[in-house]
CSV table of C-alpha atoms and ligand atoms in Angstrom, one decimal:
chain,number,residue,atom,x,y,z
A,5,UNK,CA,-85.2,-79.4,73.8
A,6,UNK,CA,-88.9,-81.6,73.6
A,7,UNK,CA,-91.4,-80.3,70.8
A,8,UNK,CA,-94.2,-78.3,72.0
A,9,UNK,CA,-97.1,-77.4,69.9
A,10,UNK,CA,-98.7,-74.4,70.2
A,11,UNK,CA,-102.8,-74.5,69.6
A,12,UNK,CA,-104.1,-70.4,69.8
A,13,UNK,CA,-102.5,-67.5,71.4
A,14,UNK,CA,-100.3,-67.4,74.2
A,15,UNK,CA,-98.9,-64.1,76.0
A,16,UNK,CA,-95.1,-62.9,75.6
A,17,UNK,CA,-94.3,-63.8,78.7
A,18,UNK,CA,-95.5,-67.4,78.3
A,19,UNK,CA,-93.6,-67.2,74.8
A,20,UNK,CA,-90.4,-66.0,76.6
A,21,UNK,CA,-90.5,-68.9,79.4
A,22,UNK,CA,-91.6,-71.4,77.1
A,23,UNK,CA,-89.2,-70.7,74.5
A,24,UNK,CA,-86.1,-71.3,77.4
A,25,UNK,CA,-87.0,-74.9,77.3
A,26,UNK,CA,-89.3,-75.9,74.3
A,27,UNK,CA,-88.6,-75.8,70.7
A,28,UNK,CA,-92.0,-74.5,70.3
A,29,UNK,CA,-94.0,-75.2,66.7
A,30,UNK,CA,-97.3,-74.0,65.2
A,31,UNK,CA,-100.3,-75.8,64.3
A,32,UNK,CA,-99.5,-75.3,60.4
A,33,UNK,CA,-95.6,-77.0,60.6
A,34,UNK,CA,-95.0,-79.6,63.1
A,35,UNK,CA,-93.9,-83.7,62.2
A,36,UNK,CA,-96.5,-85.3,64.7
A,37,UNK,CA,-93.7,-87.9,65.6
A,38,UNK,CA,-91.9,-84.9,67.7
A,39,UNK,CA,-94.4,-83.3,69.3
A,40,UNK,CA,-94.6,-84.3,73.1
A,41,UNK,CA,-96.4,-81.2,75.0
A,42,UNK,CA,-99.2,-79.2,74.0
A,43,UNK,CA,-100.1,-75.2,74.9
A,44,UNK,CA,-103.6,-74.9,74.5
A,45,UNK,CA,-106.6,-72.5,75.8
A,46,UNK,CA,-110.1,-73.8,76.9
A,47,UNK,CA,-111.6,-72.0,73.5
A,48,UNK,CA,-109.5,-74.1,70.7
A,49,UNK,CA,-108.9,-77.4,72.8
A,50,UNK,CA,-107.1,-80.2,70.9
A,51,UNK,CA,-109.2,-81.7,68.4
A,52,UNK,CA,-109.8,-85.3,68.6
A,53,UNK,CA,-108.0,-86.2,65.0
A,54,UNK,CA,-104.7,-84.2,66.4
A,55,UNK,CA,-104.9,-85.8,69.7
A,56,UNK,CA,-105.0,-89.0,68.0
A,57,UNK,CA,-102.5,-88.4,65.4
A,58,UNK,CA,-99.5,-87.4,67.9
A,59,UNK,CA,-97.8,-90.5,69.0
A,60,UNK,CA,-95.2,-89.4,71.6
A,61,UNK,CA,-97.4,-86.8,73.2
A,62,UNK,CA,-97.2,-86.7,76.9
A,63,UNK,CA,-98.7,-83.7,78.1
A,64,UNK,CA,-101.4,-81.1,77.6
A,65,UNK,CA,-101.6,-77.8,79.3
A,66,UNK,CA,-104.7,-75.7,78.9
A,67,UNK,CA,-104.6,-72.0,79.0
A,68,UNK,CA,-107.9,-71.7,80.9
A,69,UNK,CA,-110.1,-73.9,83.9
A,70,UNK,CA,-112.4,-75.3,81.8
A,71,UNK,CA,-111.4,-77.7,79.3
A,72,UNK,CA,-114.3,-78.9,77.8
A,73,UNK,CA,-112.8,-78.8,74.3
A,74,UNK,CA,-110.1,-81.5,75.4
A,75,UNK,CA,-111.4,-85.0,75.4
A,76,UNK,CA,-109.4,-85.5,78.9
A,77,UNK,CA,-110.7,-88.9,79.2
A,78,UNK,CA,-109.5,-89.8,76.2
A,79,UNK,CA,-106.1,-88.4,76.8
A,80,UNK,CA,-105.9,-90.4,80.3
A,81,UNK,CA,-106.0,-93.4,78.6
A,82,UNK,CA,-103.5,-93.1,76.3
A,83,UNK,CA,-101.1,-91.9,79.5
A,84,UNK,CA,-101.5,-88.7,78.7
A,85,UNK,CA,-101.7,-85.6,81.2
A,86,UNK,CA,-104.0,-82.5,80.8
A,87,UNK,CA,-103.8,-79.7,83.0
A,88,UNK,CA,-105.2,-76.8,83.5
A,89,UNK,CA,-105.7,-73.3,86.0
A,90,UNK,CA,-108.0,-73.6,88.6
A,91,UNK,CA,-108.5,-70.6,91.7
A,92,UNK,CA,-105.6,-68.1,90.0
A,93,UNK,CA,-109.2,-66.9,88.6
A,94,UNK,CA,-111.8,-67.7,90.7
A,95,UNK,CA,-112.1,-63.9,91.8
A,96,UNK,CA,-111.8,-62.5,88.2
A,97,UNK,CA,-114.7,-64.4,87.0
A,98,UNK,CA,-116.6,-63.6,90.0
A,99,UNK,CA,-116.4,-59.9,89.4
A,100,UNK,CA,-117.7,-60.4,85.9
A,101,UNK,CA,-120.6,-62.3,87.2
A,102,UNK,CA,-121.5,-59.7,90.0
A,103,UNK,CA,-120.7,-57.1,87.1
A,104,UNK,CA,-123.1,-58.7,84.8
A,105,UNK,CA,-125.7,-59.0,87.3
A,106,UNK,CA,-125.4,-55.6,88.8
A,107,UNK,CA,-125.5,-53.9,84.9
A,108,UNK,CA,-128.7,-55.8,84.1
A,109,UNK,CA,-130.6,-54.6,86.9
A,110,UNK,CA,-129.3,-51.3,87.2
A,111,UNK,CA,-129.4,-50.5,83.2
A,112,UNK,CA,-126.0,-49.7,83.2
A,113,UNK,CA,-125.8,-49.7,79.3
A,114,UNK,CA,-129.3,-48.1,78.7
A,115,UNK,CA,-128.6,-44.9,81.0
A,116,UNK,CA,-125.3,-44.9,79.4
A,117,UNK,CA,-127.1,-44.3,76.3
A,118,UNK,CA,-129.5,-42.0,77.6
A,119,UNK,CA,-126.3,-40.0,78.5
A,120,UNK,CA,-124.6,-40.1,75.8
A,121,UNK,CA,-127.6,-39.5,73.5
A,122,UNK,CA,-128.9,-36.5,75.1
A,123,UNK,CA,-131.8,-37.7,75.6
A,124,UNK,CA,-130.9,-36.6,79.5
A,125,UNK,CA,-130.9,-33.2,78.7
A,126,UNK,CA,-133.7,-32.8,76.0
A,127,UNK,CA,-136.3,-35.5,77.6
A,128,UNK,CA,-135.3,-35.2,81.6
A,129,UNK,CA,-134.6,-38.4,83.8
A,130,UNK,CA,-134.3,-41.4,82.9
A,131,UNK,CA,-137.0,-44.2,83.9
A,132,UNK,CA,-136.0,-45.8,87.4
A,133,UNK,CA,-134.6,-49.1,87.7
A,134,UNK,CA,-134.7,-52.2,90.0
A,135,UNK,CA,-132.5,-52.6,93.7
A,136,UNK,CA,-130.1,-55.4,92.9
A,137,UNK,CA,-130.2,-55.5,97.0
A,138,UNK,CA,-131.9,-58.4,98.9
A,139,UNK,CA,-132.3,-60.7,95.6
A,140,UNK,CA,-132.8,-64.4,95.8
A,141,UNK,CA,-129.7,-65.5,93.9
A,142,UNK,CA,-129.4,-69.6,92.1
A,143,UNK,CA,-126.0,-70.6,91.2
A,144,UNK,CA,-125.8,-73.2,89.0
A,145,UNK,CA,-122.6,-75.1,89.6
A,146,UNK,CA,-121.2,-73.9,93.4
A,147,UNK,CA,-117.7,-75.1,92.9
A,148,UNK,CA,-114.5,-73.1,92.9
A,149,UNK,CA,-115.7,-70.3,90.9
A,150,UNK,CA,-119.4,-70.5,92.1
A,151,UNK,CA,-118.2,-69.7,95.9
A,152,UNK,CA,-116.5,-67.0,95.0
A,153,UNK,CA,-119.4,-65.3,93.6
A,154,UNK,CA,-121.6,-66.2,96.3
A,155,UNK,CA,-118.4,-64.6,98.8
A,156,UNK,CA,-118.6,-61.4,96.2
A,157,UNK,CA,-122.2,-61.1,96.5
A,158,UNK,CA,-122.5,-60.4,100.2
A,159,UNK,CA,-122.8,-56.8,100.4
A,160,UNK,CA,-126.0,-56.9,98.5
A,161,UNK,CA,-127.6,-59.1,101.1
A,162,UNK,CA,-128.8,-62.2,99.2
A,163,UNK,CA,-130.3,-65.4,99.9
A,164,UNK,CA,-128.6,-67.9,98.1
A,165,UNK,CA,-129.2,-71.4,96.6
A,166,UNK,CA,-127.6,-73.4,94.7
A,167,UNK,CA,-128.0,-76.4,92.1
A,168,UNK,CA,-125.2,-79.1,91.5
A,169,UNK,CA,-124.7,-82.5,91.2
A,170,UNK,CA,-124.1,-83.3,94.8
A,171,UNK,CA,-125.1,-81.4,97.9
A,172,UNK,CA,-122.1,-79.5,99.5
A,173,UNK,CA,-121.2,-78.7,103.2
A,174,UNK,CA,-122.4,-75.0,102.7
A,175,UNK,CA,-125.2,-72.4,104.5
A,176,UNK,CA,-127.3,-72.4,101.1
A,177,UNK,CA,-130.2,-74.0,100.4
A,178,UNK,CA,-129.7,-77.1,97.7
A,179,UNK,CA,-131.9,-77.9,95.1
A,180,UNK,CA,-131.5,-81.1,93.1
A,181,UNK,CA,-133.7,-79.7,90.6
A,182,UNK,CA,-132.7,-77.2,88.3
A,183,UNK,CA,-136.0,-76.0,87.5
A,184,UNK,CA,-137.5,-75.6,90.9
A,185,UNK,CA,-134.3,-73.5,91.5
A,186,UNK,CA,-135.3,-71.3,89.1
A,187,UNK,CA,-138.5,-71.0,90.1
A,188,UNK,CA,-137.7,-69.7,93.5
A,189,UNK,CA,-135.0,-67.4,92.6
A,190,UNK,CA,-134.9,-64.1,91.1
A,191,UNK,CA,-131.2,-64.4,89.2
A,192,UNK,CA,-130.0,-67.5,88.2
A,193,UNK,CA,-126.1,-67.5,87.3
A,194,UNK,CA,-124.7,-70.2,85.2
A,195,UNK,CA,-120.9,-71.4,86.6
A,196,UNK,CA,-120.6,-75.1,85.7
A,197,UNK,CA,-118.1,-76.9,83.6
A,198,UNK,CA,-119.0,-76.8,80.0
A,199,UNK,CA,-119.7,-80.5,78.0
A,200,UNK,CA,-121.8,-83.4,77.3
A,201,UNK,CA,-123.6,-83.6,81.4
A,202,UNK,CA,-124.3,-79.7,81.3
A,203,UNK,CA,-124.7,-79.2,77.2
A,204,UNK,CA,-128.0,-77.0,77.5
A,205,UNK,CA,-129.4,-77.6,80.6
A,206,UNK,CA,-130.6,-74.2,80.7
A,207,UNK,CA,-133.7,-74.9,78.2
A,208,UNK,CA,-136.8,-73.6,77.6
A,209,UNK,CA,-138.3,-74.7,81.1
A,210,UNK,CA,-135.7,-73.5,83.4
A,211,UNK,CA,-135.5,-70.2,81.3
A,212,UNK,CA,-139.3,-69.9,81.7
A,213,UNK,CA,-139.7,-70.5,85.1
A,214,UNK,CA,-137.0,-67.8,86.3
A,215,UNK,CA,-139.7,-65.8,84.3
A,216,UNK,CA,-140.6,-62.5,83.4
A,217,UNK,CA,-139.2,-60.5,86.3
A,218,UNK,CA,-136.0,-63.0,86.0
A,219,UNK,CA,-132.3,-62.5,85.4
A,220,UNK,CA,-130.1,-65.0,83.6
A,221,UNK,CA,-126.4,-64.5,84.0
A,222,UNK,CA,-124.0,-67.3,82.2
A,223,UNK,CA,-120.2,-67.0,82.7
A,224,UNK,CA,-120.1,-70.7,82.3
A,225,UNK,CA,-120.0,-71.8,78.6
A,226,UNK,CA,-122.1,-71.0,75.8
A,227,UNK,CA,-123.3,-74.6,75.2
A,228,UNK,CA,-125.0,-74.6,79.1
A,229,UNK,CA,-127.8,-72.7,77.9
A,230,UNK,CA,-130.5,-73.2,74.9
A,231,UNK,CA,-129.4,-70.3,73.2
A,232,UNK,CA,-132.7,-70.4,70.7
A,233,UNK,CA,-134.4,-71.4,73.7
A,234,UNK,CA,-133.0,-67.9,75.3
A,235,UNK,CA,-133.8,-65.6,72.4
A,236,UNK,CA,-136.9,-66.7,72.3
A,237,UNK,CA,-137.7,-65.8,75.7
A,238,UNK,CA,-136.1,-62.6,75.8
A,239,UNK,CA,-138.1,-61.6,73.0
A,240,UNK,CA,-141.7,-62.3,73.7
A,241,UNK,CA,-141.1,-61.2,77.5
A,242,UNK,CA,-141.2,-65.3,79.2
A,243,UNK,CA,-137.5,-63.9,80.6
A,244,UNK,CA,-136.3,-60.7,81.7
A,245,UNK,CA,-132.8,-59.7,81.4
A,246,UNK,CA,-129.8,-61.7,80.5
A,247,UNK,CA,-126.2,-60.9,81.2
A,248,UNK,CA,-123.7,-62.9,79.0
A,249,UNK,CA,-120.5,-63.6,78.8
A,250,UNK,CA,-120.4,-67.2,76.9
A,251,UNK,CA,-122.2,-68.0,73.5
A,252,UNK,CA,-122.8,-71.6,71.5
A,253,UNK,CA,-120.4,-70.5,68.3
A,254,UNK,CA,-118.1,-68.2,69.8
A,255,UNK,CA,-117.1,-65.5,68.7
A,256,UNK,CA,-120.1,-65.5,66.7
A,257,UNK,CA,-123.0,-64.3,68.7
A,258,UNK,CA,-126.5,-63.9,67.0
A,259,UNK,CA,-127.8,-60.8,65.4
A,260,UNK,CA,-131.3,-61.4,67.1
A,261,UNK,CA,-129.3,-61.5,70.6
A,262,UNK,CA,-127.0,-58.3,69.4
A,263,UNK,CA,-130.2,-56.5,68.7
A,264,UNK,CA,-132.3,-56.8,72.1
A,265,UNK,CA,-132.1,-54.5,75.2
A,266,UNK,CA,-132.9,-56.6,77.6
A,267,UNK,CA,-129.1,-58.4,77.5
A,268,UNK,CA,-126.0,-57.1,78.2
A,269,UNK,CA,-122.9,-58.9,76.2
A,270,UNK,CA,-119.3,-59.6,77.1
A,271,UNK,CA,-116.6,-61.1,74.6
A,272,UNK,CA,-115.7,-64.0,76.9
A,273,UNK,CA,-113.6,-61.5,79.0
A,274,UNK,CA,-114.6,-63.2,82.4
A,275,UNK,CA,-110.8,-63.7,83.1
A,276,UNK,CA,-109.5,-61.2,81.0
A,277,UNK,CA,-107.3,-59.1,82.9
A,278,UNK,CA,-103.9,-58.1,82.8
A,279,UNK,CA,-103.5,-59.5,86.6
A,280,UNK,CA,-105.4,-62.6,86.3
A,281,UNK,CA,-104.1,-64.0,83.0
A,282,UNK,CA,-100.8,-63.1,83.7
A,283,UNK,CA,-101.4,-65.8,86.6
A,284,UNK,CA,-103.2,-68.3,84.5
A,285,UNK,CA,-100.2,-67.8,81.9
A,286,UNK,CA,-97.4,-68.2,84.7
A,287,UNK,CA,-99.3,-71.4,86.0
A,288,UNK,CA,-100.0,-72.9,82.2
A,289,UNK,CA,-96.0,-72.8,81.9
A,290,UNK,CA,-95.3,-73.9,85.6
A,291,UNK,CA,-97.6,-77.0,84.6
A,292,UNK,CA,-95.1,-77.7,81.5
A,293,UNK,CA,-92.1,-76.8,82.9
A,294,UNK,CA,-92.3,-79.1,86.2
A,295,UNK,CA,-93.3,-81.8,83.7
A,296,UNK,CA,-90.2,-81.8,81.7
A,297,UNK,CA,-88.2,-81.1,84.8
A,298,UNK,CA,-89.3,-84.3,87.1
A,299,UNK,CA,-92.4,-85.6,84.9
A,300,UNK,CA,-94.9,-84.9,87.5
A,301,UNK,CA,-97.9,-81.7,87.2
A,302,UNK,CA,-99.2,-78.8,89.7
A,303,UNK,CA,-103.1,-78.8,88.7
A,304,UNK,CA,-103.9,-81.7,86.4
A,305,UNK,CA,-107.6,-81.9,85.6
A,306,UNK,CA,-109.8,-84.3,87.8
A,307,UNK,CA,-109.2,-87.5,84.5
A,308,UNK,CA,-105.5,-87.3,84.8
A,309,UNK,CA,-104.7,-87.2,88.9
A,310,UNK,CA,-103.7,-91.1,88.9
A,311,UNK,CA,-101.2,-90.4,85.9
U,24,NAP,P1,-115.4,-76.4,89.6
U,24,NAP,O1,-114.7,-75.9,90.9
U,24,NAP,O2,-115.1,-77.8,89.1
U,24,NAP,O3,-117.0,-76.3,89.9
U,24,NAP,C1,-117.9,-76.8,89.0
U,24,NAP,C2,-119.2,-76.9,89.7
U,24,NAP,O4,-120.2,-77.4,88.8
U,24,NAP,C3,-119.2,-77.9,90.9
U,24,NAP,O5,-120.0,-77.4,91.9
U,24,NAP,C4,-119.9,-79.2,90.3
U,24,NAP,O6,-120.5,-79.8,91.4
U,24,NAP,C5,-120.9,-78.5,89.3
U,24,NAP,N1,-121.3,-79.4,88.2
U,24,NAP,C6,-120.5,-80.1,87.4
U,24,NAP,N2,-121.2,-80.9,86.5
U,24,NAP,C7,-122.5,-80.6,86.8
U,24,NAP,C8,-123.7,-81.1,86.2
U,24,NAP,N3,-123.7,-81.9,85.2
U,24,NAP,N4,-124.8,-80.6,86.8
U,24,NAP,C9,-124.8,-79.7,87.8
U,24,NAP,N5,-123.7,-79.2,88.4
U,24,NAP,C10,-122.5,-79.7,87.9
U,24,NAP,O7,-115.1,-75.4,88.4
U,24,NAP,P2,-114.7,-73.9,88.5
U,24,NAP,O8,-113.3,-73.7,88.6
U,24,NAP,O9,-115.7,-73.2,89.4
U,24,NAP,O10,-115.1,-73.5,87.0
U,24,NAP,C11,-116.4,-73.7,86.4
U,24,NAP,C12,-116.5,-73.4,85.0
U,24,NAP,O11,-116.5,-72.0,84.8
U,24,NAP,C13,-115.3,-73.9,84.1
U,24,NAP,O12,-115.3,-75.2,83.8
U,24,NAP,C14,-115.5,-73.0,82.9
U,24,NAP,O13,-116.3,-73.7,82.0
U,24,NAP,C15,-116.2,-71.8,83.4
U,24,NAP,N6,-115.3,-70.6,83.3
U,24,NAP,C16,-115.6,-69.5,82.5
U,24,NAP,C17,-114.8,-68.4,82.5
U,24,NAP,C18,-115.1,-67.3,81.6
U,24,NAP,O14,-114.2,-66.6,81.2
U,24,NAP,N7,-116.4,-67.0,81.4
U,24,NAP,C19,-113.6,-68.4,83.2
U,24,NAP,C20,-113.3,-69.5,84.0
U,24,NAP,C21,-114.2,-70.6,84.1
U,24,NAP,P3,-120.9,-81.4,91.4
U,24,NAP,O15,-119.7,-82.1,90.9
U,24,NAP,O16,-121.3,-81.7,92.8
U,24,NAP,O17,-122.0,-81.4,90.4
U,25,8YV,C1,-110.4,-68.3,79.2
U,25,8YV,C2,-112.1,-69.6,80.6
U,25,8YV,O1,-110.7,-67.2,78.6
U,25,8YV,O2,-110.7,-70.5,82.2
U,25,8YV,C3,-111.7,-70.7,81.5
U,25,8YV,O3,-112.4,-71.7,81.5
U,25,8YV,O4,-113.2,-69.7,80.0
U,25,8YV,C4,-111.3,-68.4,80.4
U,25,8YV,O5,-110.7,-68.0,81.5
U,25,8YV,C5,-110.5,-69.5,78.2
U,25,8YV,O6,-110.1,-70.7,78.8
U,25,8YV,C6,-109.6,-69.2,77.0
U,25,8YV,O7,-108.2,-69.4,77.4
């Protein structure tokens, strides 16, 4: 059976599959000559010193959309595939974003406290909060995952615009500038790829012209947004509310963010059901098994489609 190597967690189910057709070894005993498939997730990658020191390897598989952490350029020129699991999620990550949005301007987590405090009872209602209807909405990044939010969205009646790259064939207005985006808009939601183009795009400026009455959501990746850049904002008042599901150093996230009200905080749990990792999972071992079986891949990333 070929040699995979298993970088992070995977689920029993992937375990059980995988194990029918891979001798599977962990990052701390492998020989590098054997190994010719990789099982990774979009949070530990493949460091570039393993990629480089496994000479047989002809696959990766990531555990996850995004694969920032994999240098997939890199691999593609040494003939080697990545893959990875695009749509099975789009809807999962949606919900986290509309969740994320809806709790910061509803103050889901403050008038849980008031509840739970008794501060119903002993001081009477709580403050009133702000209509999440009729909101002008930016998303940053209106691919796969970005559509789906903007489909999710529609019962609260927003207008919606969007900043990317390229213009697409869709009813929103496009901005080629990130920062006049944010200007217009009252939420902006972060859904790019993570990486070297995007790597804290969200700075100081955008944050500040979204401004005081603005709400930053980020399902993306931590290292889209100036995260000292964000702090800073959310603590003298230049932002409003944040909703966050992606940090710079994960899972570290920093006291000074931990300790404001104004943000609500999510362990990178955009995907993280039952449902919609079981579907990632099946399509992370799909990826490996059709590659063993006829040496060709369902969804390889965007680098690797000519392999
Ligand atoms: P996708 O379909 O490839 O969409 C990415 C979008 O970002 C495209 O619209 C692309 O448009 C735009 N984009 C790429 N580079 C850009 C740049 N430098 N500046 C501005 N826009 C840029 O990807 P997806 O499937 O929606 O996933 C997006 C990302 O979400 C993933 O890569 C991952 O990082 C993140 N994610 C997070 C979670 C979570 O648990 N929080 C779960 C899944 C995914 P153009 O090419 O036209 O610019
Ligand atoms: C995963 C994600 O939690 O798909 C992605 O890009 O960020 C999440 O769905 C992550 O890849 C770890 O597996």
């Amino acid at each position: 059976m070929p040699d995979l190597l298993q970088i992070g967690g995977i689920t029993e189910r992937m375990r059980s599959r995988l194990s029918e057709a891979f001798d599977i070894h962990q990052l701390d005993s492998f020989d590098a000559e054997s190994i010719t498939h990789i099982v990774t997730n979009g949070h530990d990658g493949v460091a570039p010193d393993l990629l480089a020191s496994l000479p047989n390897l002809k696959m990766i598989s990531v555990y996850g959309v995004g694969y920032d952490a994999v240098d997939a350029g890199a691999a593609a020129q040494r003939g080697v595939v990545v893959t990875h699991t695009p749509d099975v999620l789009n809807n999962e990550v949606a919900t986290t974003a509309v969740l994320l949005m809806l709790s910061c301007y509803r103050e889901l987590l403050r008038d849980d406290a008031y509840v739970r405090s008794g501060q119903w009872e002993a001081e009477g209602n709580a403050p009133l909060t702000r209509s999440a209807d009729n909101q002008k909405v930016g998303i940053l990044g209106l691919g796969r995952i970005g559509q789906a939010i903007a489909d999710k969205l529609k019962p609260w009646a927003p207008e919606i615009s969007y900043h990317s790259r390229n213009a697409k064939d869709v009813p929103f207005r496009y901005f080629d500038n990130l920062q006049e985006m944010a200007r217009h808009v009252d939420v902006l939601i972060c859904i790019t790829p993570g990486g070297p183009s995007t790597n804290k795009m969200v700075n100081a400026d955008v944050l500040n012209a979204l401004g005081s009455n603005g709400t930053l959501i980020n399902v993306s990746r931590g290292s889209v947004v100036d995260e000292e850049a964000l702090i800073e904002a959310l603590q003298n008042g230049s932002l409003g509310w944040a909703g966050l599901d992606v940090f710079q150093k994960e899972p570290h996230v920093p006291k000074a963010l931990r300790e404001l009200s104004n943000v609500v905080l999510l362990p990178h749990a955009g995907s993280a059901t039952t449902e919609t990792r079981a579907a990632m999972g099946d399509l992370t071992v799909d990826n490996l098994l059709r590659h063993i079986h006829d040496g060709s891949v369902i969804t390889a990333v965007p680098e690797c489609r000519h392999l």
